[in-house]
XYZ file of C-alpha atoms in Angstrom:
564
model
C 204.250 26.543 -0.545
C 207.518 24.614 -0.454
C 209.226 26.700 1.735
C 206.466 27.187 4.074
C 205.965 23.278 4.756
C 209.870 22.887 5.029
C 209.196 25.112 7.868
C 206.281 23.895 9.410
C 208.292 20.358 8.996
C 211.000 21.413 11.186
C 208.959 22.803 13.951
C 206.758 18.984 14.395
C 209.586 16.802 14.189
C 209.875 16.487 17.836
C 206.455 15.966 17.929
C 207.003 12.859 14.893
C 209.573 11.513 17.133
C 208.380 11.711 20.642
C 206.789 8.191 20.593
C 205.680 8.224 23.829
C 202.891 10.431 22.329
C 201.489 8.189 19.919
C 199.438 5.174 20.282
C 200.345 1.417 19.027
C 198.264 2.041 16.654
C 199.354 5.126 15.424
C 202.525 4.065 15.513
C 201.525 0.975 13.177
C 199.747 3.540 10.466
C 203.142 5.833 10.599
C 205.335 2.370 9.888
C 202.936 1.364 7.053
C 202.260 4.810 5.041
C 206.243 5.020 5.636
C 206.391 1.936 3.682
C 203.958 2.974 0.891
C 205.745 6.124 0.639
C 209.117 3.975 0.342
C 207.451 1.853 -2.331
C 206.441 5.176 -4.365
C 209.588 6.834 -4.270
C 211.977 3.883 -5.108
C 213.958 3.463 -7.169
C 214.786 7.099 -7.959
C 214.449 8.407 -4.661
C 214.951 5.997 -2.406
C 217.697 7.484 -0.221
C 215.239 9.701 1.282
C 215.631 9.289 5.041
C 212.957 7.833 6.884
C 213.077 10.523 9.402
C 212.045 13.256 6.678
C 209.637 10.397 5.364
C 207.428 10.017 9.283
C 207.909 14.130 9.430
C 205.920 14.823 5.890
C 203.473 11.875 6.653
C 203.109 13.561 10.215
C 202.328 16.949 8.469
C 199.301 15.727 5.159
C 197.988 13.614 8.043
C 198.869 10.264 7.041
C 198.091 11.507 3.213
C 200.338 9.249 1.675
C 199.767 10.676 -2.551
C 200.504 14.585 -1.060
C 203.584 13.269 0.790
C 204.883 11.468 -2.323
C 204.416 14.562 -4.418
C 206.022 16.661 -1.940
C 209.266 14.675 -1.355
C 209.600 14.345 -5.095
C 209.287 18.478 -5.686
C 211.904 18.714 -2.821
C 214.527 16.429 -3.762
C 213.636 16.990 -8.102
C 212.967 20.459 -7.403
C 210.335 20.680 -10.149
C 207.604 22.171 -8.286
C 205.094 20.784 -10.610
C 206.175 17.469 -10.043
C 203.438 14.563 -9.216
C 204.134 11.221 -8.127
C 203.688 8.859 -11.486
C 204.729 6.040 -13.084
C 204.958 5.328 -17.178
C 202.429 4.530 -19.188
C 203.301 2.378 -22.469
C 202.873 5.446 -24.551
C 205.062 7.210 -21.981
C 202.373 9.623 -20.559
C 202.249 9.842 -16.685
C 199.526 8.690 -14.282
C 199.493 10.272 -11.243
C 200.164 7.413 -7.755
C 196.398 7.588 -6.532
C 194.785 6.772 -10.046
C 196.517 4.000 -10.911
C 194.572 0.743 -11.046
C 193.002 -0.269 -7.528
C 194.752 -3.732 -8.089
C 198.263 -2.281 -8.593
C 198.362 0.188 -5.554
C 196.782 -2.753 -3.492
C 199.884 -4.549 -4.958
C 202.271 -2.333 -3.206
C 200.298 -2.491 -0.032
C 201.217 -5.992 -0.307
C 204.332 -5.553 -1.265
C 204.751 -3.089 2.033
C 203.011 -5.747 4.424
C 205.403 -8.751 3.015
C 208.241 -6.540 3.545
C 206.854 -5.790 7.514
C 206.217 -9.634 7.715
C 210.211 -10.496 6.753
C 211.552 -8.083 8.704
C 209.395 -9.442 11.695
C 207.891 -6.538 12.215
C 204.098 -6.574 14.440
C 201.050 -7.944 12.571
C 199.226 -4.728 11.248
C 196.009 -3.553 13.499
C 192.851 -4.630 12.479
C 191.263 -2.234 9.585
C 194.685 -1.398 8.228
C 194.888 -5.148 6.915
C 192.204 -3.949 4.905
C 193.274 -0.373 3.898
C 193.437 0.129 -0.262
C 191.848 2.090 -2.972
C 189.139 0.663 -4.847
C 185.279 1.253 -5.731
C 184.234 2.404 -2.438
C 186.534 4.586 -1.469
C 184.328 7.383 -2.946
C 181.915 8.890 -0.010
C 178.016 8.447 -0.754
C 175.581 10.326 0.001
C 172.131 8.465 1.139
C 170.173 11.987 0.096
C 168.432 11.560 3.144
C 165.764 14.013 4.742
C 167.238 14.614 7.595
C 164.538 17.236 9.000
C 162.274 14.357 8.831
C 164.843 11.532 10.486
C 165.430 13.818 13.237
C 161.346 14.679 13.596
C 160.770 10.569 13.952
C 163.246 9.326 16.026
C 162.403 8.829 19.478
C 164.889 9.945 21.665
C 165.144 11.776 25.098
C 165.108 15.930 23.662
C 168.719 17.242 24.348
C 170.213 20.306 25.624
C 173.766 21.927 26.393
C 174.160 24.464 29.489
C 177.568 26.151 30.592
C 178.901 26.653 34.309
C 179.858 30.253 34.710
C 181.171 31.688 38.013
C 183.637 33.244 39.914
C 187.483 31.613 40.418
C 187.469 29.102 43.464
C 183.460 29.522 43.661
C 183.478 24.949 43.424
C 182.060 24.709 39.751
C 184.257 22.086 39.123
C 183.703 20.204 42.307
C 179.665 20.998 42.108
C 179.982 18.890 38.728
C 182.230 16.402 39.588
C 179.760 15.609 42.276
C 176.389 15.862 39.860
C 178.566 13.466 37.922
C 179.316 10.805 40.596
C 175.929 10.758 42.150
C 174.403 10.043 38.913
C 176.985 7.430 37.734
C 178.588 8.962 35.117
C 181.617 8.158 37.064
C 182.391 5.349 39.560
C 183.511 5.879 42.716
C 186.851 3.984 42.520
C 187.715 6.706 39.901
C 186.858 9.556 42.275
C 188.974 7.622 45.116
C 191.477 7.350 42.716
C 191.762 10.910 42.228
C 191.409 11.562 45.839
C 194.315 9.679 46.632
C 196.537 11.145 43.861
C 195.117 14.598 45.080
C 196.410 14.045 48.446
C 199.825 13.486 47.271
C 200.091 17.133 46.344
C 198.504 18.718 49.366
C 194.572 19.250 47.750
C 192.371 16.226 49.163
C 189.210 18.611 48.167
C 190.125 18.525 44.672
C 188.874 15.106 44.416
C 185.577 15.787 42.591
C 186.662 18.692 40.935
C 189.546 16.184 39.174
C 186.782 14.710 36.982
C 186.046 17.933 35.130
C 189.768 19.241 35.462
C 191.784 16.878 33.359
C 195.163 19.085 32.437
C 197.696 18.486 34.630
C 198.408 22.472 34.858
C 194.759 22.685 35.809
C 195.331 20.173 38.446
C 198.516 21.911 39.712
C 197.253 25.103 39.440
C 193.585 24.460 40.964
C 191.797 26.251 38.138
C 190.150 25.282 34.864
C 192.052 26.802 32.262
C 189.330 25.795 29.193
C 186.206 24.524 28.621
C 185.944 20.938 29.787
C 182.527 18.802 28.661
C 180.792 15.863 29.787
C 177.586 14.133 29.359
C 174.679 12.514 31.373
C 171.103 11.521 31.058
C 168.399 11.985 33.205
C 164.648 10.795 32.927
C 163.424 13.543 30.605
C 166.488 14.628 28.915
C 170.168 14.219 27.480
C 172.675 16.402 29.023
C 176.163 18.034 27.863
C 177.725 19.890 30.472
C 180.221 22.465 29.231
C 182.553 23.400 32.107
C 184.015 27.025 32.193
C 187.393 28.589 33.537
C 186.350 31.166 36.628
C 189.309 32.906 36.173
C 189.803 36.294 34.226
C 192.686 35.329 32.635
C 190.529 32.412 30.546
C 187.608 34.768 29.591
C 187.849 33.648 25.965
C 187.462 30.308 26.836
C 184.225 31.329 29.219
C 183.094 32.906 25.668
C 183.682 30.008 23.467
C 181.769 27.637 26.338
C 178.858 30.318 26.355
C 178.477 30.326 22.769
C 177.418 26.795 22.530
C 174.639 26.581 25.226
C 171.242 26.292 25.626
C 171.542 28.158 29.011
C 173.708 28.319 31.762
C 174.215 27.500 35.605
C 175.239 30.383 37.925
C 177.489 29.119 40.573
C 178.305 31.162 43.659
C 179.826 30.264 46.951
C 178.021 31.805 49.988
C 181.175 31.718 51.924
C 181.868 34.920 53.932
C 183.170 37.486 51.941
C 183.044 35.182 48.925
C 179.823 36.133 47.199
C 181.084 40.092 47.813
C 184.049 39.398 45.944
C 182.637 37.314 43.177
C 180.311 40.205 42.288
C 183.176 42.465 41.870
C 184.867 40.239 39.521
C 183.830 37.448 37.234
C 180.130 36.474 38.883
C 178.529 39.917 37.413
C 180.916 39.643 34.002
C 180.399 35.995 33.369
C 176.198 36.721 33.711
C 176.329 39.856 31.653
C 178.496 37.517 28.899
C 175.881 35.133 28.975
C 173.022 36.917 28.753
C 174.723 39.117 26.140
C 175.385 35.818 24.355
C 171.284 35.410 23.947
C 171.178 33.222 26.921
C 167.985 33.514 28.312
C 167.405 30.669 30.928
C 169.679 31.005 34.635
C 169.998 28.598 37.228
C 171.616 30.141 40.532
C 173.649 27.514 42.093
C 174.579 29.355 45.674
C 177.324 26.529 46.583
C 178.806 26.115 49.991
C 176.465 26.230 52.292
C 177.755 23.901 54.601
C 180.299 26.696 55.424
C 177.699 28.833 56.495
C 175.921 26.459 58.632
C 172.561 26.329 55.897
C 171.790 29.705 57.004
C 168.788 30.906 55.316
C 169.451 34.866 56.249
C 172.800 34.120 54.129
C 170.662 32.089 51.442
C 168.043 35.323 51.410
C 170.892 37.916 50.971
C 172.816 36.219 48.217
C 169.701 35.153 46.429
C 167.928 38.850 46.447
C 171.610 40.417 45.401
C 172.118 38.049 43.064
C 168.456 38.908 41.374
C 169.246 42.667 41.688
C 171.958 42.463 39.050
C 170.597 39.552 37.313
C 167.066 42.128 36.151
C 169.779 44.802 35.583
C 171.354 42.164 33.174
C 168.023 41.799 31.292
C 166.973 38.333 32.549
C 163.353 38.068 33.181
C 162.604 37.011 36.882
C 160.508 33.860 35.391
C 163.812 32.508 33.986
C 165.663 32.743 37.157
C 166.092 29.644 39.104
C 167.880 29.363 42.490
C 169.147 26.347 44.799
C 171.323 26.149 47.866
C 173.596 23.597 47.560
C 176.539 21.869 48.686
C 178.624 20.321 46.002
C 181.452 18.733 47.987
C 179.079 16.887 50.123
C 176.256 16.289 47.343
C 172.891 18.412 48.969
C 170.264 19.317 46.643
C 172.751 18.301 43.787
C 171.473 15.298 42.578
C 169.436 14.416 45.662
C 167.302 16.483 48.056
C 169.208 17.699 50.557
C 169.476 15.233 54.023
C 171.212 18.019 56.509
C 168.786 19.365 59.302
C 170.367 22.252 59.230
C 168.910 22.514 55.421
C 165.107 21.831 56.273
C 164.122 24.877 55.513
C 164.399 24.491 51.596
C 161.937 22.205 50.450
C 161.829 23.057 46.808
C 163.692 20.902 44.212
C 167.041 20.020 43.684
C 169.479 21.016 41.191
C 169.037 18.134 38.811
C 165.177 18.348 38.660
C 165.657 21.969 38.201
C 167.715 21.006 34.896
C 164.858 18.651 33.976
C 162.461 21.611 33.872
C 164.423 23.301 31.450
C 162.876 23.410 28.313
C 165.210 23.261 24.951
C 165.765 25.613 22.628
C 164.008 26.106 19.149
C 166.419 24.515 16.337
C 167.062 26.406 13.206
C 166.857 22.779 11.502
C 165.538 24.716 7.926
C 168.261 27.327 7.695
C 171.237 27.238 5.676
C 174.009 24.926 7.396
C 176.400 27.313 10.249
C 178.720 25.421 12.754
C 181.328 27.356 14.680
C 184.123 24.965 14.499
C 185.170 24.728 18.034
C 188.431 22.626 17.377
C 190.620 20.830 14.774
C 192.331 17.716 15.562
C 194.425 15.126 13.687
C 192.862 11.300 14.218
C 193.975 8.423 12.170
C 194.166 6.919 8.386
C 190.517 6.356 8.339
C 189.560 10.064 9.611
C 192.851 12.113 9.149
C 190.892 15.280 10.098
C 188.096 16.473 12.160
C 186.549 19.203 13.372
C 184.150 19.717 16.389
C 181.948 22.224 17.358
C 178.057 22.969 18.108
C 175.404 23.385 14.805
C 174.164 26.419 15.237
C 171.689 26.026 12.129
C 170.758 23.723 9.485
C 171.875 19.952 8.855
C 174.660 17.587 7.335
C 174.877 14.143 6.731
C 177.518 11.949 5.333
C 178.676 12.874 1.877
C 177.606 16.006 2.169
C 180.345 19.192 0.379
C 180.500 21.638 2.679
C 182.158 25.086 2.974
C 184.939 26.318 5.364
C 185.451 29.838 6.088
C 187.289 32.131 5.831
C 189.839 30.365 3.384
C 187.073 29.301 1.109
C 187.599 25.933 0.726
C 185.605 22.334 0.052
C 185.432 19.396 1.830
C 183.279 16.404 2.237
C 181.843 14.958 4.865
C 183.413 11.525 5.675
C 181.502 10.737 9.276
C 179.820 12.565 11.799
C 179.858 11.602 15.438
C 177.308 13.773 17.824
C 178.024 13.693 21.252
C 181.013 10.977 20.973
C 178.378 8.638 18.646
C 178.562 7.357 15.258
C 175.790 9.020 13.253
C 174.607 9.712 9.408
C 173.641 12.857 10.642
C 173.437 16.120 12.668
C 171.232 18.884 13.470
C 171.057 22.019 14.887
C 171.752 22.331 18.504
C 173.358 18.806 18.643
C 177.216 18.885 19.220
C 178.637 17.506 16.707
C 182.119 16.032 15.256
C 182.556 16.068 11.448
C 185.207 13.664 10.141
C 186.529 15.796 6.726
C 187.878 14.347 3.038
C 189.434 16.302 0.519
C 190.539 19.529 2.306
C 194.586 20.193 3.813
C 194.882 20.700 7.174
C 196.065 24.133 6.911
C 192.819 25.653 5.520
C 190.884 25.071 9.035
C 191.216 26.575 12.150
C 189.073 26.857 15.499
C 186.892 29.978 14.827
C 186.573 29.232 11.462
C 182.377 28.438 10.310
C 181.395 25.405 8.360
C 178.462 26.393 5.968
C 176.458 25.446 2.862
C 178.045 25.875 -0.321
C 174.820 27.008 -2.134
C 174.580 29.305 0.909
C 177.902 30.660 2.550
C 178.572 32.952 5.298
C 179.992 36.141 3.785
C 183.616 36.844 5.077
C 183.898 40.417 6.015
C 186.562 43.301 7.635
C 184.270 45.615 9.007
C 180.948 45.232 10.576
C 178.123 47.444 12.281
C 177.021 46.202 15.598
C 174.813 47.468 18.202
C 176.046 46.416 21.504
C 175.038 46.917 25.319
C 178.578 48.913 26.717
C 179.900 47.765 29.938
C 182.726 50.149 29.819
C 183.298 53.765 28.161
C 183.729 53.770 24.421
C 185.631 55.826 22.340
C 187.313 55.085 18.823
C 189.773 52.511 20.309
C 191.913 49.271 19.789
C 189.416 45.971 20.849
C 189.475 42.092 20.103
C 186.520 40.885 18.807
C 185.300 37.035 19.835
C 182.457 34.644 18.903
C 183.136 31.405 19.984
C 186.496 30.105 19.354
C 186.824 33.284 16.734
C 189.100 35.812 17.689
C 189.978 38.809 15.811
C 191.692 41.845 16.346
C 190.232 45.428 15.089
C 189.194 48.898 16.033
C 185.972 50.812 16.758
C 185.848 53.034 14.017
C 183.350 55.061 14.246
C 180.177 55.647 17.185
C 177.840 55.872 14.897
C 174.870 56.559 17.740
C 173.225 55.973 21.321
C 169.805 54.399 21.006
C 166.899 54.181 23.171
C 167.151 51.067 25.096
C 163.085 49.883 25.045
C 162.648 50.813 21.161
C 165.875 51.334 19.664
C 165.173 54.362 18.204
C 168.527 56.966 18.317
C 168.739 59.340 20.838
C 172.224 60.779 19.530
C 174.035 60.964 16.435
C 177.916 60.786 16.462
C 178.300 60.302 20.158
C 182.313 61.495 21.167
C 182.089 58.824 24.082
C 179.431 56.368 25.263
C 179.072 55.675 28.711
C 178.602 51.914 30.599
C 174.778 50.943 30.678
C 174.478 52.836 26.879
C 173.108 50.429 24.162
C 174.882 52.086 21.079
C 175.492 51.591 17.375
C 179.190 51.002 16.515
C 181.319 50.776 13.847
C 184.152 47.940 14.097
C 187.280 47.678 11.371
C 188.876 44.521 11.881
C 192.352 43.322 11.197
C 191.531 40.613 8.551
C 188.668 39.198 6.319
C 185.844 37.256 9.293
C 182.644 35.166 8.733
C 180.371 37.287 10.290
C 177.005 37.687 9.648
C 173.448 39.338 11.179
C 172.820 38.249 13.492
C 175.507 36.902 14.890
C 176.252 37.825 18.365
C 180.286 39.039 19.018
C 181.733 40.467 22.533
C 184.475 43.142 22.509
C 187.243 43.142 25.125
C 190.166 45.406 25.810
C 193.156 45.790 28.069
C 191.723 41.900 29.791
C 188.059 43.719 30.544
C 185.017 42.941 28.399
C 183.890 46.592 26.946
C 180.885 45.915 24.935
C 178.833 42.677 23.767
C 175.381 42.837 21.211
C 174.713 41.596 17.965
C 175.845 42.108 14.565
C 173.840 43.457 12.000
């Protein structure tokens, strides 16, 4: 409403004004849709400062016919108001149906007025910015099942790094990265250098997954940071997560969109202890909670403990002791020794001595061998939008996020939920390239028409419209418990979704092999107890069966399982 947007005005005006944030050409598509705007409102409201003209642009996203109708219900106050002009019978016509000629007319009129006032030639592909025929979105109808079945391109898979704080995940990556020439080495040097400056040399490597500057001060990832890189057999995307237990939700969001994931433990005395008692065991009982089936263990460091293979035989037969207890299945455990500051067994065999004794495969090939999931290509569209960003005229809007099931191509409507509304696909980028398309399991970024800003959010789902996700407040679960349950306060996450709520009711304990119930109406339920819950939740969700969700209380993760 009115008084919500004046609101939501006021708080981004520093961020309208603090140039230094915006790009040249960003800055050149504020200046023009400031002029359009100008052109709209003139004569009757052209006093309107150009300050309040760049802070309503700023907040439709460049929209230049919603900022026009909002300036004129502010400063008319007719809420009803829409930008229009006179017909010769004296009926209105609302600003973006006029006649393609006459609104290119005032973009001329704007770009003459630039041009006197010696303003900078306008970037290429705004010269050309108007409304005409083709500004509708088409649809090519394609089969996009069948595009995806003939193309011939490497298969592709996602995996998440999971780990304890300070265990090198960061640095192992950086490393995988460099050696394969994803990055150059006069990046790396150039990191190194600026690394030095603040005392932390090592952090070199770790630098190329760490881009924040309070992750670089700190030492920590603080959210999931991706890359990519190819190998023989297969495309890559690497999804980085935070160690620490403050950034669990992140770790969940990063776990929620792989394939499977890459254990990383330094074998470091003392280390390895510690990382079992915090986020080593939680971050593998996420995972595999998550319905991640497939583990690489990536025991890191070894050059601190001389290659020892007594410490490689205790970590690794630990490690495998609470990775069965998890419920992976000793044929989808995987384990290196590594060393990712110095780059042994990473993307290369390892060329230490000391390391002879290991003559199985390094990490990389390891990756090779993993086989890709199954794709739900022939269910009903369902992608956890993982973030919302603003981009430019072209694409005002976008959202990002992995396709869990079904497909999209251009022109498709689609369905955001909760809030219920439509949008249409404008483009579709998967894996930072142009596409008509995207499938399930591909990463995807959907460029969106027709939809404000304000109805999307990271969490939300995109879906089918002849199919949506039903939004709910209370669902049943059955969950594995990691720490006693009674009726209690909990959040409840999946992905980027984040909701709070409270168990409601235990409804029962069930037998772990066949799920039959051993107890009805449980008081409490004890850690290592799969049970049937009951969860209220604070506001209306997409959830569905069988969607898997993790509960966490007081910072600990409580309980994780699936929906149903």
């Amino acid at each position: 409403d009115d008084k919500g947007s004046s609101n939501y005005l006021q708080r981004c005006t520093a961020a309208v004004h603090g140039v230094r944030n915006l790009t040249d050409s960003a800055l050149e598509q504020l200046r023009l849709c400031t002029a359009l705007v100008r052109q709209a409102l003139s004569p009757a409201l052209g006093g309107i400062a150009t300050r309040e003209i760049k802070d309503s642009l700023w907040h439709y996203y460049y929209d230049v016919d919603k900022t026009v109708t909002w300036l004129r219900n502010q400063h008319t106050k007719e809420t009803n108001a829409k930008p229009t002009k006179k017909t010769p019978n004296g009926s209105e016509v609302p600003l973006m149906e006029r006649s393609a000629a006459e609104f290119n007319g005032v973009l001329a009129n704007a770009k003459a007025q630039s041009s006197e006032k010696g303003l900078p030639q306008l970037v290429p592909g705004i010269q050309a910015l108007g409304v005409g025929e083709g500004s509708k979105i088409k649809s090519k109808n394609l089969n996009v099942v069948a595009e995806f079945a003939k193309q011939n391109e490497k298969p592709a898979a996602s995996f998440v790094v999971i780990g304890h704080v300070d265990h090198g995940k960061s640095t192992l990556l950086g490393r995988l990265l460099l050696d394969l020439k994803v990055v150059d080495s006069r990046t790396v040097e150039k990191y190194r250098k600026e690394a030095e400056k603040i005392g932390k040399s090592s952090f070199a490597l770790a630098w190329v997954m760490d881009q924040a500057s309070e992750e670089r001060s700190r030492g920590v990832t603080m959210d999931i940071a991706t890359n990519h890189f190819e190998t023989e057999k297969t495309m890559f995307t690497i999804l980085d997560a935070p160690g620490h237990r403050d950034f669990i939700p992140s770790m969940i969001a990063g776990a929620s969109q792989a394939d499977f994931t890459v254990l990383v433990i330094d074998a470091s005395p003392n280390a390895f202890e510690s990382g079992l008692k915090g986020q080593t065991r939680e971050h593998a009982l996420l995972v595999r909670s998550m319905g991640v089936q497939r583990i690489i263990v990536a025991v890191n460091k070894m050059d601190m403990v001389n290659w020892a293979y007594e410490r490689y035989e205790e970590i690794q037969q630990q490690t495998m002791a609470f990775l069965a207890a998890a419920g992976f299945q000793s044929k989808n455990v995987s384990f290196v020794p590594c060393s990712g500051l110095h780059g042994e067994n990473i993307a290369r065999s390892a060329t230490d001595s000391r390391a002879s004794w290991y003559q199985g495969p390094c990490l990389v090939e390891i990756l090779d061998q993993s086989i890709p999931a199954v794709r739900a290509l022939d269910k009903p569209l369902r992608m956890s939008i993982m973030d919302v960003f603003r981009g430019d005229v072209v694409n005002p809007v976008s959202v990002s996020g992995r396709i869990e099931a079904g497909n999209v191509q251009i022109g498709d409507s689609v369905l955001i939920m909760p809030s219920g509304e439509k949008a249409k696909i404008k483009g579709i980028e998967v894996d930072n390239k142009a596409n008509g398309w995207a499938v399930a399991g591909q990463n995807a970024t959907l460029h969106l028409a027709d939809i404000d800003p304000v109805h999307l959010q990271a969490g939300d789902v995109v879906c089918s419209p002849e199919f949506p996700i039903a939004n709910t407040d209370a669902v049943v679960a059955k969950v594995l418990v990691f720490e006693h349950l009674i009726p209690m306060s909990v959040d409840v996450h999946r992905g980027r979704l984040h909701v709070s709520g409270r168990i409601s009711q235990l409804v029962a304990i069930l037998d772990k092999t066949n799920g039959d119930v051993v107890k009805k109406k449980p008081k409490i339920v004890k850690p290592g107890t799969v049970a049937r819950i009951k969860v209220a939740l604070d506001r209306m969700a997409p959830l569905e069966a069988p969607t898997r969700i993790v509960l966490r209380a007081n910072g600990e993760t409580v309980a994780a399982g699936l929906v149903e």
